Amino acid sequence: MTEDIKKEYLVRKKKYEGEYIELKKKDNILALQRGLIAILSIGFLIFGYLKEITLFPIYILPALVLFVYLVIQHNRIKKRIQFLQNLIQINKISLLRLEGKWTSFDKSGKEFMNPDHPYSGDLNIFGQGSLYQYINSTTFFMGEEALANSLSHQPDYQEIGLRQQAIEELAPRLDWRQQFQASGMGSEKKNNNIRGLLKWSREQPLLEERKYIYLVWLLPVTTALLILLMALRIVPTYIPLIFLTTQVILATASLKFTSLVFRDTENAATELERYRILLNYIESENYQARLLKDGQKKLFRGKQTASKQIENLSKIGELINLRYSVVYLFINALTFCDFYIVWRLDKWKIQSGIYLENWFRVIGQFEALNSLALLAHDNQDWIYPEVIKGSPYFSAKNLGHPLINGQSRVCNDVSLPTPGTVHIITGSNMSGKSTLLRTVGINLVLAYAGAPVCAQNMKCSLMRIYTSIKVEDNLEQNTSVFYAELKRIKKIIDSAQEGAPLIFMLDEVFRGTNSLDRIFGAKTVIKNLYLLSTIGFVTTHDLEISKLEEDYPNHIKNYHFTDQFVNNEITFDYRLKEGVSTTTNAIALMEMIGIKI
């Protein structure tokens, strides 16, 4: 299956590379043609001037028209070349992901890391080598936020089913997904501009509050009439001159005001075309999944579409960018066109400003769903789990860790069928205990995000996920490992006491204290948690803790991982087995790395 998907990406990559090479040739030819026409036109102008040819500038009009046409065509080709480069890059990244070389990808989601989150740190949801880094194909900051939210917040029960439908529909639409992503690439560097635009859209329209400003528009009209009357020698020269001088003073004085108005919109103007294209992609597609259709509906207001409204705003933005030419300063002094632009901005804001953020959030939602659909497309042997309501439940067959390459991945069957069930897992160092906990946790995260999971079969209830795996001390807060773990476990117990379904994963519980306190503390915590009708896992090296199964056989069950020594080398099969571990490897590992025993 993986080889077929690799072949698909390779074919697409070669196809786009071929088109790119052909377009680059056209690009070079057009650049040469533009240069030649410009040189010949300038040469003809000089020749005509020197030879005093009558009306010679008119003769180069066809060349000028041709030059403008070539400029337009050249710009179109350049945009297409950039689009193809993006598509080539997308397929290269897809191949690297399939080859397990994805940890070098730029976006790791480290900005979403939160040490106080119930599970994201322990399960490698964000940061280097994380699930977010593995699947992320977003290009827009709202897409990044939407994806992060889907991986770190528990959704409503109904939302999971809606997400599954949407992801299942988007997964096979590879052309659409890649074109959508390619159209958004490059926006990452301009996120602050869009944030400024959103800030502007929430503010009150300026001219609506200052209706007297409309009176300023009467001044240019009056001045123009006075100039006409002066030309007809009806009024003296000094009268229109006074009005004209007044205009120049007012136009200059208003520059500070208009510059503040345009500050949050002018920088975003060049980016709006990108978002218009993204919105148009969403608007023009036919969907079956309710979540996709609902998102699409938000982009329509009667006959007006979001993409059309963004196009209108983009045109206003183009006018703003003209302000930096000397000619514009002269025109503005005569016509007060800055106020005309402000009026158009206000009119747009009144009509569409309140919808702008929602439109961008729809883009973000589709980007997040596309990232999860990519996971579904690239792993077509994975399954969509059955998520149920009710008390804690978890059961999976051939469950594997999604971030471990398929060739190295070892899958296990795991089942916690009734509330108040705890699996105590023993085993030697590096045998797979912590990985099993992370495997269960990260697949639950995917399940709740609506994505497929790395399993042959999986059924689970909607539960709060809590972990205590990578507990560290904190010198700034004067917190030891033991105390940090105590605080984390207290949070788990407090959450369980609220009565919501909960699953927990505790790794090497209370490793930061002596064996006597560790054993007593672990037993106490396990009893507390199963009595609160939670389900979960506890890994330990203390075989004494595993004796709890004898006292509570209906609630606690022992499992273990084993290792073997072959030719003075230690090997692991990473297979979960019933019972308590009977092997150790600490001394052997010490000898293997050269420590004398």
CSV table of N, CA and C in Angstrom, one decimal, residues 231-341:
chain,number,residue,atom,x,y,z
A,231,ALA,N,-11.2,80.9,-15.5
A,231,ALA,CA,-10.8,80.8,-16.9
A,231,ALA,C,-11.7,81.6,-17.8
A,232,LEU,N,-13.0,81.7,-17.3
A,232,LEU,CA,-14.0,82.5,-18.1
A,232,LEU,C,-14.0,84.0,-17.7
A,233,ARG,N,-13.0,84.3,-16.8
A,233,ARG,CA,-12.8,85.7,-16.3
A,233,ARG,C,-14.0,86.2,-15.6
A,234,ILE,N,-14.7,85.3,-14.9
A,234,ILE,CA,-15.9,85.8,-14.1
A,234,ILE,C,-15.4,86.1,-12.7
A,235,VAL,N,-14.4,85.4,-12.1
A,235,VAL,CA,-13.9,85.7,-10.8
A,235,VAL,C,-12.4,86.0,-10.9
A,236,PRO,N,-11.9,86.7,-10.0
A,236,PRO,CA,-10.4,87.0,-10.0
A,236,PRO,C,-9.6,85.8,-9.6
A,237,THR,N,-8.3,85.8,-10.0
A,237,THR,CA,-7.4,84.7,-9.8
A,237,THR,C,-7.2,84.3,-8.3
A,238,TYR,N,-7.2,85.3,-7.5
A,238,TYR,CA,-6.8,85.0,-6.1
A,238,TYR,C,-7.9,84.2,-5.3
A,239,ILE,N,-9.1,84.2,-5.8
A,239,ILE,CA,-10.2,83.4,-5.1
A,239,ILE,C,-10.0,81.9,-5.3
A,240,PRO,N,-9.9,81.3,-6.5
A,240,PRO,CA,-9.6,79.9,-6.6
A,240,PRO,C,-8.2,79.6,-6.0
A,241,LEU,N,-7.3,80.5,-6.0
A,241,LEU,CA,-5.9,80.3,-5.5
A,241,LEU,C,-6.1,80.0,-3.9
A,242,ILE,N,-6.9,80.8,-3.3
A,242,ILE,CA,-7.1,80.7,-1.9
A,242,ILE,C,-7.7,79.3,-1.6
A,243,PHE,N,-8.7,78.9,-2.4
A,243,PHE,CA,-9.3,77.6,-2.2
A,243,PHE,C,-8.3,76.5,-2.4
A,244,LEU,N,-7.5,76.6,-3.5
A,244,LEU,CA,-6.5,75.6,-3.8
A,244,LEU,C,-5.5,75.5,-2.7
A,245,THR,N,-5.0,76.6,-2.2
A,245,THR,CA,-4.1,76.6,-1.1
A,245,THR,C,-4.7,75.9,0.2
A,246,THR,N,-5.9,76.2,0.4
A,246,THR,CA,-6.6,75.6,1.6
A,246,THR,C,-6.7,74.0,1.4
A,247,GLN,N,-6.9,73.6,0.2
A,247,GLN,CA,-7.0,72.2,-0.1
A,247,GLN,C,-5.6,71.5,0.2
A,248,VAL,N,-4.5,72.1,-0.3
A,248,VAL,CA,-3.2,71.6,-0.1
A,248,VAL,C,-2.9,71.5,1.4
A,249,ILE,N,-3.2,72.5,2.1
A,249,ILE,CA,-3.0,72.5,3.6
A,249,ILE,C,-3.8,71.4,4.3
A,250,LEU,N,-5.1,71.3,3.9
A,250,LEU,CA,-5.9,70.2,4.5
A,250,LEU,C,-5.5,68.8,4.1
A,251,ALA,N,-5.1,68.6,2.8
A,251,ALA,CA,-4.6,67.3,2.4
A,251,ALA,C,-3.4,66.9,3.1
A,252,THR,N,-2.4,67.9,3.3
A,252,THR,CA,-1.2,67.6,4.0
A,252,THR,C,-1.5,67.3,5.5
A,253,ALA,N,-2.3,68.1,6.1
A,253,ALA,CA,-2.7,67.9,7.5
A,253,ALA,C,-3.4,66.6,7.8
A,254,SER,N,-4.1,66.1,6.8
A,254,SER,CA,-4.9,64.8,6.9
A,254,SER,C,-4.0,63.6,6.7
A,255,LEU,N,-2.8,63.8,6.2
A,255,LEU,CA,-2.0,62.6,5.9
A,255,LEU,C,-1.8,61.7,7.2
A,256,LYS,N,-1.6,62.3,8.3
A,256,LYS,CA,-1.4,61.6,9.6
A,256,LYS,C,-2.6,60.7,9.9
A,257,PHE,N,-3.8,61.4,9.7
A,257,PHE,CA,-5.0,60.7,10.0
A,257,PHE,C,-5.2,59.5,9.0
A,258,THR,N,-5.1,59.7,7.7
A,258,THR,CA,-5.3,58.7,6.8
A,258,THR,C,-4.3,57.6,6.8
A,259,SER,N,-3.0,57.9,7.2
A,259,SER,CA,-2.0,56.9,7.3
A,259,SER,C,-2.3,56.0,8.4
A,260,LEU,N,-2.9,56.5,9.5
A,260,LEU,CA,-3.3,55.6,10.6
A,260,LEU,C,-4.4,54.7,10.2
A,261,VAL,N,-5.3,55.2,9.4
A,261,VAL,CA,-6.5,54.4,8.9
A,261,VAL,C,-6.0,53.3,8.0
A,262,PHE,N,-5.0,53.6,7.2
A,262,PHE,CA,-4.5,52.6,6.2
A,262,PHE,C,-3.5,51.7,6.8
A,263,ARG,N,-2.9,52.0,7.9
A,263,ARG,CA,-1.8,51.2,8.5
A,263,ARG,C,-2.2,49.7,8.6
A,264,ASP,N,-3.3,49.3,9.0
A,264,ASP,CA,-3.7,47.9,9.2
A,264,ASP,C,-4.2,47.3,7.9
A,265,THR,N,-4.4,48.0,6.9
A,265,THR,CA,-5.0,47.5,5.7
A,265,THR,C,-4.0,47.4,4.5
A,266,GLU,N,-3.1,48.4,4.5
A,266,GLU,CA,-2.2,48.4,3.3
A,266,GLU,C,-1.2,47.2,3.2
A,267,ASN,N,-0.7,46.8,4.4
A,267,ASN,CA,0.2,45.7,4.4
A,267,ASN,C,-0.4,44.4,4.0
A,268,ALA,N,-1.7,44.3,4.3
A,268,ALA,CA,-2.5,43.0,4.0
A,268,ALA,C,-3.0,43.0,2.5
A,269,ALA,N,-2.9,44.1,1.9
A,269,ALA,CA,-3.5,44.2,0.5
A,269,ALA,C,-3.0,43.2,-0.4
A,270,THR,N,-1.6,43.1,-0.4
A,270,THR,CA,-1.0,42.1,-1.4
A,270,THR,C,-1.3,40.7,-1.1
A,271,GLU,N,-1.7,40.4,0.2
A,271,GLU,CA,-2.0,39.0,0.6
A,271,GLU,C,-3.5,38.6,0.3
A,272,LEU,N,-4.3,39.6,0.1
A,272,LEU,CA,-5.7,39.3,0.0
A,272,LEU,C,-6.1,38.4,-1.2
A,273,GLU,N,-5.3,38.6,-2.3
A,273,GLU,CA,-5.5,37.7,-3.5
A,273,GLU,C,-5.3,36.3,-3.1
A,274,ARG,N,-4.4,36.0,-2.3
A,274,ARG,CA,-4.1,34.6,-1.9
A,274,ARG,C,-5.4,34.0,-1.2
A,275,TYR,N,-5.9,34.8,-0.3
A,275,TYR,CA,-7.1,34.3,0.5
A,275,TYR,C,-8.4,34.3,-0.4
A,276,ARG,N,-8.4,35.2,-1.3
A,276,ARG,CA,-9.6,35.1,-2.3
A,276,ARG,C,-9.5,33.8,-3.0
A,277,ILE,N,-8.4,33.3,-3.4
A,277,ILE,CA,-8.2,32.1,-4.1
A,277,ILE,C,-8.6,30.9,-3.2
A,278,LEU,N,-8.2,30.9,-2.0
A,278,LEU,CA,-8.5,29.9,-1.0
A,278,LEU,C,-10.0,29.8,-0.8
A,279,LEU,N,-10.6,30.9,-0.6
A,279,LEU,CA,-12.1,31.0,-0.4
A,279,LEU,C,-12.8,30.5,-1.6
A,280,ASN,N,-12.3,30.8,-2.8
A,280,ASN,CA,-12.9,30.4,-4.0
A,280,ASN,C,-12.9,28.9,-4.2
A,281,TYR,N,-11.7,28.3,-3.8
A,281,TYR,CA,-11.6,26.8,-3.8
A,281,TYR,C,-12.7,26.2,-2.9
A,282,ILE,N,-12.9,26.7,-1.8
A,282,ILE,CA,-14.0,26.2,-0.9
A,282,ILE,C,-15.4,26.4,-1.4
A,283,GLU,N,-15.6,27.6,-2.0
A,283,GLU,CA,-16.9,27.9,-2.5
A,283,GLU,C,-17.3,27.1,-3.7
A,284,SER,N,-16.4,26.7,-4.5
A,284,SER,CA,-16.7,26.1,-5.8
A,284,SER,C,-16.8,24.6,-5.8
A,285,GLU,N,-16.5,24.0,-4.7
A,285,GLU,CA,-16.5,22.5,-4.6
A,285,GLU,C,-17.9,22.0,-4.1
A,286,ASN,N,-18.2,20.8,-4.5
A,286,ASN,CA,-19.4,20.2,-4.0
A,286,ASN,C,-19.1,19.2,-2.9
A,287,TYR,N,-19.8,19.3,-1.8
A,287,TYR,CA,-19.5,18.5,-0.6
A,287,TYR,C,-20.7,17.7,-0.2
A,288,GLN,N,-20.4,16.6,0.4
A,288,GLN,CA,-21.5,15.7,1.0
A,288,GLN,C,-21.5,15.8,2.5
A,289,ALA,N,-20.3,15.9,3.1
A,289,ALA,CA,-20.1,15.9,4.6
A,289,ALA,C,-20.8,17.2,5.1
A,290,ARG,N,-21.5,17.0,6.2
A,290,ARG,CA,-22.2,18.2,6.8
A,290,ARG,C,-21.3,19.3,7.3
A,291,LEU,N,-20.1,18.9,7.9
A,291,LEU,CA,-19.2,19.9,8.4
A,291,LEU,C,-18.6,20.7,7.2
A,292,LEU,N,-18.3,20.1,6.1
A,292,LEU,CA,-17.8,20.8,5.0
A,292,LEU,C,-18.9,21.7,4.4
A,293,LYS,N,-20.1,21.2,4.3
A,293,LYS,CA,-21.2,22.0,3.7
A,293,LYS,C,-21.5,23.2,4.6
A,294,ASP,N,-21.5,23.0,5.9
A,294,ASP,CA,-21.8,24.1,6.9
A,294,ASP,C,-20.7,25.2,6.8
A,295,GLY,N,-19.4,24.8,6.6
A,295,GLY,CA,-18.3,25.7,6.4
A,295,GLY,C,-18.5,26.5,5.2
A,296,GLN,N,-18.9,25.8,4.1
A,296,GLN,CA,-19.1,26.5,2.8
A,296,GLN,C,-20.2,27.5,2.9
A,297,LYS,N,-21.3,27.2,3.6
A,297,LYS,CA,-22.5,28.1,3.7
A,297,LYS,C,-22.1,29.4,4.3
A,298,LYS,N,-21.1,29.4,5.2
A,298,LYS,CA,-20.7,30.6,5.9
A,298,LYS,C,-20.1,31.6,4.9
A,299,LEU,N,-19.7,31.1,3.7
A,299,LEU,CA,-19.0,32.0,2.7
A,299,LEU,C,-20.0,32.6,1.8
A,300,PHE,N,-21.3,32.4,1.9
A,300,PHE,CA,-22.3,32.9,1.0
A,300,PHE,C,-23.3,33.8,1.8
A,301,ARG,N,-23.5,35.0,1.3
A,301,ARG,CA,-24.6,35.9,1.8
A,301,ARG,C,-25.4,36.3,0.6
A,302,GLY,N,-26.5,35.7,0.4
A,302,GLY,CA,-27.3,35.9,-0.8
A,302,GLY,C,-26.5,35.5,-2.0
A,303,LYS,N,-26.4,36.5,-3.0
A,303,LYS,CA,-25.6,36.2,-4.2
A,303,LYS,C,-24.1,36.6,-4.0
A,304,GLN,N,-23.8,37.2,-2.9
A,304,GLN,CA,-22.4,37.6,-2.7
A,304,GLN,C,-21.7,36.5,-2.0
A,305,THR,N,-20.5,36.3,-2.5
A,305,THR,CA,-19.6,35.3,-1.9
A,305,THR,C,-18.4,36.0,-1.2
A,306,ALA,N,-17.9,35.2,-0.2
A,306,ALA,CA,-16.7,35.8,0.5
A,306,ALA,C,-15.6,36.1,-0.4
A,307,SER,N,-15.3,35.3,-1.4
A,307,SER,CA,-14.2,35.6,-2.3
A,307,SER,C,-14.4,36.9,-3.1
A,308,LYS,N,-15.6,37.1,-3.4
A,308,LYS,CA,-15.9,38.4,-4.2
A,308,LYS,C,-15.7,39.6,-3.3
A,309,GLN,N,-16.2,39.5,-2.0
A,309,GLN,CA,-16.0,40.6,-1.1
A,309,GLN,C,-14.5,40.8,-0.8
A,310,ILE,N,-13.7,39.7,-0.7
A,310,ILE,CA,-12.3,39.9,-0.5
A,310,ILE,C,-11.6,40.5,-1.7
A,311,GLU,N,-12.1,40.2,-2.9
A,311,GLU,CA,-11.6,40.8,-4.1
A,311,GLU,C,-11.9,42.3,-4.1
A,312,ASN,N,-13.1,42.7,-3.7
A,312,ASN,CA,-13.4,44.1,-3.6
A,312,ASN,C,-12.5,44.8,-2.6
A,313,LEU,N,-12.2,44.2,-1.5
A,313,LEU,CA,-11.3,44.8,-0.5
A,313,LEU,C,-9.9,44.9,-1.1
A,314,SER,N,-9.5,43.9,-1.8
A,314,SER,CA,-8.2,43.9,-2.5
A,314,SER,C,-8.0,45.0,-3.4
A,315,LYS,N,-9.1,45.4,-4.2
A,315,LYS,CA,-9.0,46.5,-5.1
A,315,LYS,C,-8.8,47.8,-4.4
A,316,ILE,N,-9.5,47.9,-3.2
A,316,ILE,CA,-9.3,49.1,-2.4
A,316,ILE,C,-7.9,49.2,-1.9
A,317,GLY,N,-7.4,48.0,-1.5
A,317,GLY,CA,-6.0,47.9,-1.1
A,317,GLY,C,-5.0,48.4,-2.1
A,318,GLU,N,-5.3,48.0,-3.4
A,318,GLU,CA,-4.4,48.5,-4.5
A,318,GLU,C,-4.4,50.0,-4.6
A,319,LEU,N,-5.5,50.6,-4.3
A,319,LEU,CA,-5.6,52.1,-4.3
A,319,LEU,C,-4.7,52.7,-3.2
A,320,ILE,N,-4.7,52.0,-2.1
A,320,ILE,CA,-3.9,52.5,-0.9
A,320,ILE,C,-2.5,52.4,-1.3
A,321,ASN,N,-2.0,51.4,-1.9
A,321,ASN,CA,-0.6,51.2,-2.3
A,321,ASN,C,-0.1,52.2,-3.3
A,322,LEU,N,-1.1,52.9,-4.0
A,322,LEU,CA,-0.7,53.9,-5.0
A,322,LEU,C,-0.3,55.2,-4.3
A,323,ARG,N,-0.6,55.3,-3.0
A,323,ARG,CA,-0.3,56.6,-2.2
A,323,ARG,C,1.2,56.9,-2.2
A,324,TYR,N,2.0,56.0,-2.4
A,324,TYR,CA,3.5,56.2,-2.3
A,324,TYR,C,4.1,56.8,-3.5
A,325,SER,N,3.3,57.1,-4.5
A,325,SER,CA,3.9,57.8,-5.7
A,325,SER,C,3.7,59.3,-5.6
A,326,VAL,N,4.7,60.0,-6.2
A,326,VAL,CA,4.7,61.5,-6.2
A,326,VAL,C,3.4,62.0,-6.9
A,327,VAL,N,3.0,61.4,-8.0
A,327,VAL,CA,1.9,61.8,-8.7
A,327,VAL,C,0.6,61.8,-7.9
A,328,TYR,N,0.5,60.7,-7.0
A,328,TYR,CA,-0.7,60.6,-6.2
A,328,TYR,C,-0.8,61.7,-5.2
A,329,LEU,N,0.4,62.1,-4.6
A,329,LEU,CA,0.3,63.3,-3.7
A,329,LEU,C,-0.3,64.5,-4.3
A,330,PHE,N,0.1,64.7,-5.6
A,330,PHE,CA,-0.5,65.9,-6.3
A,330,PHE,C,-2.0,65.7,-6.5
A,331,ILE,N,-2.4,64.5,-6.9
A,331,ILE,CA,-3.8,64.2,-7.2
A,331,ILE,C,-4.6,64.3,-5.9
A,332,ASN,N,-4.0,63.8,-4.8
A,332,ASN,CA,-4.7,63.9,-3.5
A,332,ASN,C,-5.0,65.3,-3.1
A,333,ALA,N,-4.0,66.2,-3.3
A,333,ALA,CA,-4.1,67.6,-2.9
A,333,ALA,C,-5.3,68.2,-3.7
A,334,LEU,N,-5.5,67.8,-4.9
A,334,LEU,CA,-6.6,68.4,-5.7
A,334,LEU,C,-7.9,67.8,-5.5
A,335,THR,N,-8.0,66.5,-5.2
A,335,THR,CA,-9.3,65.8,-5.1
A,335,THR,C,-9.6,65.2,-3.8
A,336,PHE,N,-8.7,65.2,-2.8
A,336,PHE,CA,-8.9,64.5,-1.5
A,336,PHE,C,-9.3,63.0,-1.7
A,337,CYS,N,-8.6,62.3,-2.6
A,337,CYS,CA,-9.0,60.9,-2.9
A,337,CYS,C,-8.6,60.0,-1.7
A,338,ASP,N,-7.8,60.5,-0.8
A,338,ASP,CA,-7.6,59.7,0.5
A,338,ASP,C,-8.9,59.5,1.2
A,339,PHE,N,-9.7,60.5,1.3
A,339,PHE,CA,-11.0,60.4,2.0
A,339,PHE,C,-11.9,59.5,1.2
A,340,TYR,N,-11.8,59.5,-0.1
A,340,TYR,CA,-12.6,58.6,-0.9
A,340,TYR,C,-12.3,57.2,-0.6
A,341,ILE,N,-11.0,56.9,-0.4
A,341,ILE,CA,-10.5,55.5,-0.1
A,341,ILE,C,-11.0,55.1,1.3
